[in-house]
PDB file of C-alpha atoms in Angstrom:
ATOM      1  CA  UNK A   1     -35.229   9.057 -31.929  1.00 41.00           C
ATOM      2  CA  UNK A   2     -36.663   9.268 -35.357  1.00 38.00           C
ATOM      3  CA  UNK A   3     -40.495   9.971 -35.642  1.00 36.00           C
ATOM      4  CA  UNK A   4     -40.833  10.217 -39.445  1.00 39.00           C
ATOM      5  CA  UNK A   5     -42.567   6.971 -40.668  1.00 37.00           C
ATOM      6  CA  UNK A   6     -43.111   4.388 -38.235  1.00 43.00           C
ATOM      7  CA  UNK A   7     -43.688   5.301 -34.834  1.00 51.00           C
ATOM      8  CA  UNK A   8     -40.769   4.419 -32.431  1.00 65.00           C
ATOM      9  CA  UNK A   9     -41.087   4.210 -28.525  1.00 89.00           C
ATOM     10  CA  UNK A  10     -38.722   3.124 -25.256  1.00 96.00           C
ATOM     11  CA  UNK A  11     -39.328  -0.227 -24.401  1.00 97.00           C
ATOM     12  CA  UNK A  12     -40.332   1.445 -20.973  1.00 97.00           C
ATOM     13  CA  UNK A  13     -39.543   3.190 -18.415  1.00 98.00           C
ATOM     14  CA  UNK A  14     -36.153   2.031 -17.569  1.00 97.00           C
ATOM     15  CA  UNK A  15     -34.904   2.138 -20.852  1.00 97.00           C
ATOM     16  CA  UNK A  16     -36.368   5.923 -21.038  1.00 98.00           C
ATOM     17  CA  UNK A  17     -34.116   6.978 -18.351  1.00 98.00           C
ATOM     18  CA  UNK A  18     -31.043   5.508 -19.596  1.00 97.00           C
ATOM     19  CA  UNK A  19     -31.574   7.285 -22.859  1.00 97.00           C
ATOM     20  CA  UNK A  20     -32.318  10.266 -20.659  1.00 98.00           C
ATOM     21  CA  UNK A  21     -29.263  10.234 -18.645  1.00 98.00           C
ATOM     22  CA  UNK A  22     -26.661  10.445 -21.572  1.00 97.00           C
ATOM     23  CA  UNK A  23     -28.835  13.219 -22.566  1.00 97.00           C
ATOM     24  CA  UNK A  24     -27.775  14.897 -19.378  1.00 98.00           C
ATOM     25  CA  UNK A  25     -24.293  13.595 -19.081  1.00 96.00           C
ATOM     26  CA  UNK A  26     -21.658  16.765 -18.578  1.00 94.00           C
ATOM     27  CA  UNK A  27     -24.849  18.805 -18.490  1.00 94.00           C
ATOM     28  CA  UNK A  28     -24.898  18.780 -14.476  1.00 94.00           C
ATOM     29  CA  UNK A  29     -22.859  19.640 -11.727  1.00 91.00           C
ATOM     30  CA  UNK A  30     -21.484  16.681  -8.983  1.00 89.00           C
ATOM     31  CA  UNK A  31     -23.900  17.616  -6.453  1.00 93.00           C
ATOM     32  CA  UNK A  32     -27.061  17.803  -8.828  1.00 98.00           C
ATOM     33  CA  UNK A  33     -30.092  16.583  -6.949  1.00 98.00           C
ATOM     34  CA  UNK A  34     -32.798  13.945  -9.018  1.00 98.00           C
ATOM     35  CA  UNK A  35     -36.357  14.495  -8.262  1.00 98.00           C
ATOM     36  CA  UNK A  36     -38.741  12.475 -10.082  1.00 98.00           C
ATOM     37  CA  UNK A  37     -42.847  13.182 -10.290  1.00 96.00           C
ATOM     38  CA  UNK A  38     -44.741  10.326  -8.908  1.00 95.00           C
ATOM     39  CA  UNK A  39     -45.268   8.040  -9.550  1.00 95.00           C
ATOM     40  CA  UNK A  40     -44.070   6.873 -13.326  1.00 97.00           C
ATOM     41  CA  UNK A  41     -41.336  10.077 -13.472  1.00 98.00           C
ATOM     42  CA  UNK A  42     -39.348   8.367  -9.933  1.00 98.00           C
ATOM     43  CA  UNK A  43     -38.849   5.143 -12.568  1.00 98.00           C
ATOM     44  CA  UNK A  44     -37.368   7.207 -15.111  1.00 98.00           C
ATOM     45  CA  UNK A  45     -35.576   9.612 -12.444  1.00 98.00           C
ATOM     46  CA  UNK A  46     -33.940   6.663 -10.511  1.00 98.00           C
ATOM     47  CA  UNK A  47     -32.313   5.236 -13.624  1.00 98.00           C
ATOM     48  CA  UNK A  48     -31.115   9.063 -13.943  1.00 98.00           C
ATOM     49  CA  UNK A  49     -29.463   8.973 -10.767  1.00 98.00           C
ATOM     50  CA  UNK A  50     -28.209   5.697 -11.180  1.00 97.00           C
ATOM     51  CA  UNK A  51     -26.312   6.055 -13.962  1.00 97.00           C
ATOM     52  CA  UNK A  52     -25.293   9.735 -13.462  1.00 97.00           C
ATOM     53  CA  UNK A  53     -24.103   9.107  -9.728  1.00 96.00           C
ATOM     54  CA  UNK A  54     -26.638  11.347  -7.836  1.00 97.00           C
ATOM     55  CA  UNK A  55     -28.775  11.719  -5.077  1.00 97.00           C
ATOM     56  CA  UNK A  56     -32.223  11.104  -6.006  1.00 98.00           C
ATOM     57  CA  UNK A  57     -35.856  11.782  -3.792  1.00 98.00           C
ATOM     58  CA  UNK A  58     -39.307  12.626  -5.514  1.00 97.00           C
ATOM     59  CA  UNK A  59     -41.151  15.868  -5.695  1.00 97.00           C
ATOM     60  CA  UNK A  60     -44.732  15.744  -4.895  1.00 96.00           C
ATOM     61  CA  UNK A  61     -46.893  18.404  -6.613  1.00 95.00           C
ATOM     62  CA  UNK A  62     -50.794  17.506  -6.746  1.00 93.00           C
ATOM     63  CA  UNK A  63     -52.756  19.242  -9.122  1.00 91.00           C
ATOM     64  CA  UNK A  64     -56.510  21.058  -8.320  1.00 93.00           C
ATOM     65  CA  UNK A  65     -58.896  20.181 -10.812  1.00 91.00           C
ATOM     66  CA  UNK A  66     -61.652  22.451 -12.181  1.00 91.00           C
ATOM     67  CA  UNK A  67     -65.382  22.063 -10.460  1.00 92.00           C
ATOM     68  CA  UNK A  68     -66.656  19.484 -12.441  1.00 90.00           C
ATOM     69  CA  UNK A  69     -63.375  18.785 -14.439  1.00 89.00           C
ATOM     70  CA  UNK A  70     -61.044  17.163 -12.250  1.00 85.00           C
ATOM     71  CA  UNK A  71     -58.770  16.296 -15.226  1.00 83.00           C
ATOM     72  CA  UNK A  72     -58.411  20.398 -15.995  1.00 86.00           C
ATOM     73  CA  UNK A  73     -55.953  21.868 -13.819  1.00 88.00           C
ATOM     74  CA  UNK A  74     -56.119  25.213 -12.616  1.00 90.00           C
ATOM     75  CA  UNK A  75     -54.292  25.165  -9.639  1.00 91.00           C
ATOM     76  CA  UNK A  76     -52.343  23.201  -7.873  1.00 93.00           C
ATOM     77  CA  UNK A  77     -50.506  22.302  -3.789  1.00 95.00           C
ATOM     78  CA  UNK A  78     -47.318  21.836  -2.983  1.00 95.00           C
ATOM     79  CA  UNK A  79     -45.117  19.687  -0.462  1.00 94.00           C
ATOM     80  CA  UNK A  80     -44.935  22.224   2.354  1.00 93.00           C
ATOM     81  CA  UNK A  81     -48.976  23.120   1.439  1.00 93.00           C
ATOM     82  CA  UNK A  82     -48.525  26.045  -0.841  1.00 94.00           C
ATOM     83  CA  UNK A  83     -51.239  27.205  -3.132  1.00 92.00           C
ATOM     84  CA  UNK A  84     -49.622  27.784  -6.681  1.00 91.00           C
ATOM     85  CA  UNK A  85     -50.126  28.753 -10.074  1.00 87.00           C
ATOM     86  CA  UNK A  86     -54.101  29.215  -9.532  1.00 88.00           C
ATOM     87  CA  UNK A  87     -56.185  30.268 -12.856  1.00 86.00           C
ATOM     88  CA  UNK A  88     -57.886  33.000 -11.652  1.00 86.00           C
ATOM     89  CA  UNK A  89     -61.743  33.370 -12.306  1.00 85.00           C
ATOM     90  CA  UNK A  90     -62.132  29.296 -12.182  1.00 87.00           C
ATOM     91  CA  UNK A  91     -63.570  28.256  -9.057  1.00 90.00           C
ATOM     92  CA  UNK A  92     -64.623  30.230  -5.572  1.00 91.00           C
ATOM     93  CA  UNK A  93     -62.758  30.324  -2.651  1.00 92.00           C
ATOM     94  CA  UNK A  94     -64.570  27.663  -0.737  1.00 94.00           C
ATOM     95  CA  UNK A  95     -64.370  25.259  -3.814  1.00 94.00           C
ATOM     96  CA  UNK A  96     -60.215  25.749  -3.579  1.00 93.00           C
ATOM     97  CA  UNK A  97     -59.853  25.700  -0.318  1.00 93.00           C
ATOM     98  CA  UNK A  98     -61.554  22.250   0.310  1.00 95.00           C
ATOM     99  CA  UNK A  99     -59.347  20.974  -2.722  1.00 94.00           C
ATOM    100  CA  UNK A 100     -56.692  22.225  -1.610  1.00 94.00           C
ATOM    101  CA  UNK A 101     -57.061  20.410   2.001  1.00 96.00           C
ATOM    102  CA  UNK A 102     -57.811  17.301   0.145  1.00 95.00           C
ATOM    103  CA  UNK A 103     -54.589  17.793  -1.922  1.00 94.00           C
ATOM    104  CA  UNK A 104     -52.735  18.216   1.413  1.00 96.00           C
ATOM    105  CA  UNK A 105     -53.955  15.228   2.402  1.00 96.00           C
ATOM    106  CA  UNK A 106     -52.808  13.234  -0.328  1.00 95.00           C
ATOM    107  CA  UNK A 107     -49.602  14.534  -0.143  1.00 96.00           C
ATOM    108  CA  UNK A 108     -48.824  13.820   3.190  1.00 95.00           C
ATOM    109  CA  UNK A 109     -49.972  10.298   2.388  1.00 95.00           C
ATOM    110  CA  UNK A 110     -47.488  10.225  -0.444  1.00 94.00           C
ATOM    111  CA  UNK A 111     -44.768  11.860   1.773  1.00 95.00           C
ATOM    112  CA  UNK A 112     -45.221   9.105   4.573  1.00 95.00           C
ATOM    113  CA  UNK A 113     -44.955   6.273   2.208  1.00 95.00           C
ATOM    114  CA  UNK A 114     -42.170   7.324   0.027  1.00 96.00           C
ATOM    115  CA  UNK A 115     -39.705   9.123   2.440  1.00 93.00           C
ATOM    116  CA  UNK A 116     -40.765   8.035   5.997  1.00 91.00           C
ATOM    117  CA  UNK A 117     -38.759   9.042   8.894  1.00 90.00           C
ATOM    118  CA  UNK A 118     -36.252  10.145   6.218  1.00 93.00           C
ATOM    119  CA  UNK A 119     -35.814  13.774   5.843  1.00 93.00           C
ATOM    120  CA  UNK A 120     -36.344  16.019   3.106  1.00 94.00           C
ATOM    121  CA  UNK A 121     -33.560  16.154   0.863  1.00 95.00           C
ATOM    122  CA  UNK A 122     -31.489  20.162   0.801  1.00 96.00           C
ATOM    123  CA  UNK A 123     -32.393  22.173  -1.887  1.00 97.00           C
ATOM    124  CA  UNK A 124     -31.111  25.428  -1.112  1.00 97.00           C
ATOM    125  CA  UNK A 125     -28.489  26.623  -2.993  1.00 97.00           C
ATOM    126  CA  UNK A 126     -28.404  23.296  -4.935  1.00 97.00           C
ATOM    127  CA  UNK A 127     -29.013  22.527  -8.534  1.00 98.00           C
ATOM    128  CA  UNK A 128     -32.159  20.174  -9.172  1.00 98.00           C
ATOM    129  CA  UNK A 129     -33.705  18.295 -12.210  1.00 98.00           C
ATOM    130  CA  UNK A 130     -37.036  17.582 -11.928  1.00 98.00           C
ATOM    131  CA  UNK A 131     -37.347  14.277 -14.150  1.00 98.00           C
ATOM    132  CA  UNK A 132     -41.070  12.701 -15.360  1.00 97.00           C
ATOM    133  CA  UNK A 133     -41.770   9.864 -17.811  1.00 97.00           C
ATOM    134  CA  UNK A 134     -43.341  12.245 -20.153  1.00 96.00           C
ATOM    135  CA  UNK A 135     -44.853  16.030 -20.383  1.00 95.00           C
ATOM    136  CA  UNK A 136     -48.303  16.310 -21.987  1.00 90.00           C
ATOM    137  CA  UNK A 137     -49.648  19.964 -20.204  1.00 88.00           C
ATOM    138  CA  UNK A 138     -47.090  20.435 -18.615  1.00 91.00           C
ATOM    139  CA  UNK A 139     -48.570  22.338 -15.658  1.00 90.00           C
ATOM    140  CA  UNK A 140     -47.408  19.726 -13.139  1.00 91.00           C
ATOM    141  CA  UNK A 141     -43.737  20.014 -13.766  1.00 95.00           C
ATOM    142  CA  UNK A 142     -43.990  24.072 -14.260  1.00 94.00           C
ATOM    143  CA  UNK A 143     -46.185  23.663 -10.503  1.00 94.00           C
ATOM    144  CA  UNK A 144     -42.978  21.976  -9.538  1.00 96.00           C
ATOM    145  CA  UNK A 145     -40.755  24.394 -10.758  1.00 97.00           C
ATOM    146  CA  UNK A 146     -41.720  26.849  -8.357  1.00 96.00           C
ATOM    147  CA  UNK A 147     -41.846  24.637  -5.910  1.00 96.00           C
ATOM    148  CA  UNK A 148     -38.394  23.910  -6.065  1.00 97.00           C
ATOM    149  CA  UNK A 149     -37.065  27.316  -6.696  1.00 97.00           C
ATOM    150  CA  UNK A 150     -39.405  28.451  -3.274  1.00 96.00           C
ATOM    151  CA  UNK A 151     -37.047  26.204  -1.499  1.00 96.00           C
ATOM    152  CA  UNK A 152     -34.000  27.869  -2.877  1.00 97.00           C
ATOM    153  CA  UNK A 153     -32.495  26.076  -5.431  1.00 98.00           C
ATOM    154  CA  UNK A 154     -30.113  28.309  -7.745  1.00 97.00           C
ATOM    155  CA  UNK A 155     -30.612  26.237 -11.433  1.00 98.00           C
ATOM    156  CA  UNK A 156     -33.531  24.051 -12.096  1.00 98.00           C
ATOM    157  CA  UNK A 157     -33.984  21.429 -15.093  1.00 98.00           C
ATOM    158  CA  UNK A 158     -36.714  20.111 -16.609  1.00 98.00           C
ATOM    159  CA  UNK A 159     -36.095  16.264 -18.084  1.00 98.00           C
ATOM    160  CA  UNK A 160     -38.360  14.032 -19.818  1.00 98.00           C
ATOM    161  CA  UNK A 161     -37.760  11.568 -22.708  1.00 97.00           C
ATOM    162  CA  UNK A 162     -40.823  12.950 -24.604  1.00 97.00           C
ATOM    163  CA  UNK A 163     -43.167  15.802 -25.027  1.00 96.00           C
ATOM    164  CA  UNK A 164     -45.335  17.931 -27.410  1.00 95.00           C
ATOM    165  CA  UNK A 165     -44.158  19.942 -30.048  1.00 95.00           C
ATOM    166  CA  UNK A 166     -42.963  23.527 -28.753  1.00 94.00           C
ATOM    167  CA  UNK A 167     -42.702  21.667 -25.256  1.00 93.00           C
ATOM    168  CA  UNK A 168     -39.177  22.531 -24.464  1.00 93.00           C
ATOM    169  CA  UNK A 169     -39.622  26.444 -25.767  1.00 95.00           C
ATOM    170  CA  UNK A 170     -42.565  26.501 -23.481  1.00 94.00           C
ATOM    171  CA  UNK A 171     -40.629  25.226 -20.621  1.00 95.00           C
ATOM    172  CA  UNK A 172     -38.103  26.718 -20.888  1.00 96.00           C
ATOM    173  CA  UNK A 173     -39.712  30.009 -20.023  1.00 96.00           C
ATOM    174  CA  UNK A 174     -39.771  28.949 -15.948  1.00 96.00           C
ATOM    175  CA  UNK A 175     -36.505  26.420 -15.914  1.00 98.00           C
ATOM    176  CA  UNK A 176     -32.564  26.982 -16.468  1.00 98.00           C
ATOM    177  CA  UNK A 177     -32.741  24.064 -19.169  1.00 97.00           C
ATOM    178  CA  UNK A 178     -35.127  21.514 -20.939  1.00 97.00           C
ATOM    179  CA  UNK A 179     -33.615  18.238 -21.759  1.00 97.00           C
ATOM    180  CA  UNK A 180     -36.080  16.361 -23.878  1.00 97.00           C
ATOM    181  CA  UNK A 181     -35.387  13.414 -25.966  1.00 96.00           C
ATOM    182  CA  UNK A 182     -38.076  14.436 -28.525  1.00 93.00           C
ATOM    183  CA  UNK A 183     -40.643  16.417 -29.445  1.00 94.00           C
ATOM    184  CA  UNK A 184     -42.464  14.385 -32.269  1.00 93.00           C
ATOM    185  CA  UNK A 185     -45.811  15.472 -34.295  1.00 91.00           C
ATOM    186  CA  UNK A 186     -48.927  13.446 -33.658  1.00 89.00           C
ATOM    187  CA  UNK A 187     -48.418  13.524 -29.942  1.00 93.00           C
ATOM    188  CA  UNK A 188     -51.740  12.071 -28.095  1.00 92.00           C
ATOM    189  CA  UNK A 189     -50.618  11.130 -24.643  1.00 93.00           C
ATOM    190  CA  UNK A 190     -47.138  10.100 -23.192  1.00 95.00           C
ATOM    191  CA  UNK A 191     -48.098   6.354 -23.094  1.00 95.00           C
ATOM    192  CA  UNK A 192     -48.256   6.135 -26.654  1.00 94.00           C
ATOM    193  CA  UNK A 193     -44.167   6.249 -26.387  1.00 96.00           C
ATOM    194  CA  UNK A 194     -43.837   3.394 -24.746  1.00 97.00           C
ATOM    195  CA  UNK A 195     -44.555  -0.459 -25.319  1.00 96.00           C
ATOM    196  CA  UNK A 196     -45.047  -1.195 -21.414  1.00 96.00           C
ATOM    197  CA  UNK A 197     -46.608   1.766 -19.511  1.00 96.00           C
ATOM    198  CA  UNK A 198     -48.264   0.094 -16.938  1.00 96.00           C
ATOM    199  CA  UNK A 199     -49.164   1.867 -13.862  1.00 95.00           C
ATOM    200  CA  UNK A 200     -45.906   2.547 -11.315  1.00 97.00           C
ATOM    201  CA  UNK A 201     -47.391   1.297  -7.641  1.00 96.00           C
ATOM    202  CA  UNK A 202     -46.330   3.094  -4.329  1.00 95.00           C
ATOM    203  CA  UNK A 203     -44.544   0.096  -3.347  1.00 96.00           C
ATOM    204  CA  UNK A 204     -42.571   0.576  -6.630  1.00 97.00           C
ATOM    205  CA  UNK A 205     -41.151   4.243  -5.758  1.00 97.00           C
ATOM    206  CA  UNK A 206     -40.802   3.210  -2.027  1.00 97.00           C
ATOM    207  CA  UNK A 207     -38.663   0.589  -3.664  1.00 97.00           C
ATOM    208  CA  UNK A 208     -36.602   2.450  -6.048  1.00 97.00           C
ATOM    209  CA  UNK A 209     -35.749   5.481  -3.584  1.00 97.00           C
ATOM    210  CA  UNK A 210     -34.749   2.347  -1.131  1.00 96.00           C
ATOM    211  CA  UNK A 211     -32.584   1.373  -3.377  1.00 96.00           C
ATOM    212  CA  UNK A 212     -31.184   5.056  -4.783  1.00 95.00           C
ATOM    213  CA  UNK A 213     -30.668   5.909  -0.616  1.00 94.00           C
ATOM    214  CA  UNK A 214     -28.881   2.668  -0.032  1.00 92.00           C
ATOM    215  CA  UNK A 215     -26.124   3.644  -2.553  1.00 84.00           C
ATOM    216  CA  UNK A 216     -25.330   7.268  -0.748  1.00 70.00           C
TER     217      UNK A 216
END
């Protein structure tokens, strides 16, 4: 995509991960394992898996915000409860500790409506890309990272149709590979990439990972 002059964007979603997925063509192994980020990433993920021929699930990494910024990450929980990538210096220990109980929480929320009774999908000694709609921070999908690689997974890539500028060399310092479509100047917030970003629902993922499990 070609960000000199007028803007262009992905019609949405959908359309991102189809891009994305010849991106990634003869870039992954048979047994690669799909994990989109919740809620808009599982969108872009399941057209990844789709297309590609691979098992797809979500990864579910909730992010602490700073007292009185909840928008400014400085920490964040993972699936099995971990405490990772804390900013040291930004909040006491009885300020994390009730966020992260409340992030636990959520997750398990998340976990019960997405998966079920299914089980979690093996990681160890698999290779995984961990796919979102877009990277503005980044710290989710670097908290995800190390999720991932804590439950043993021997090459991890990071996939996303768009990001900021030095994105993928940023990145790139915690995964195996980056695959990003683009990294284009002016960058303001993923949704400014695509004509229809409304909000993905619950019932959406539930949906899509219905679908993605029906086809194993």
């Amino acid at each position: 995509m070609d960000y000199e002059g007028e803007m262009d964007v992905f019609a949405d979603r959908t359309e991102a991960g189809r891009i994305l997925a010849s991106a990634l063509e003869g870039r992954l192994g048979v047994g690669a394992l799909v994990l989109g980020v919740p809620r808009g990433g599982v969108v872009v993920a399941a057209e990844v898996a789709r297309t590609l021929a691979l098992e797809l699930d979500v990864v579910i990494v909730r992010k602490i915000g700073a007292p009185g910024q909840p928008e400014y990450a400085i920490g964040a929980i993972d699936e099995d409860g971990r405490v990772i990538g804390v900013r040291p210096g930004m909040a006491d220990e009885v300020y994390l500790r009730r966020a992260a109980e409340e992030g636990r929480a959520e997750i398990a929320r998340r976990l019960a409506a997405y998966r079920g009774e299914r089980p979690r999908p093996r990681t160890t000694g698999r290779e995984v890309v961990i796919v979102d709609d877009g990277i503005a921070t980044g710290f989710t999908v670097k908290a995800a990272v190390e999720s991932i690689r804590h439950r043993g997974a021997v090459r991890v890539v990071i996939a996303a149709p768009v990001a900021p500028p030095g994105a993928v060399e940023d990145m790139s310092r915690v995964a195996d590979e980056v695959v990003v479509l683009d990294e284009p100047y002016g960058f303001r917030a993923v949704g400014q990439f695509y004509r229809d970003f409304d909000q993905t629902t619950d019932a959406e993922v539930v949906r899509l990972l219905a679908e993605a499990w029906s086809r194993v």
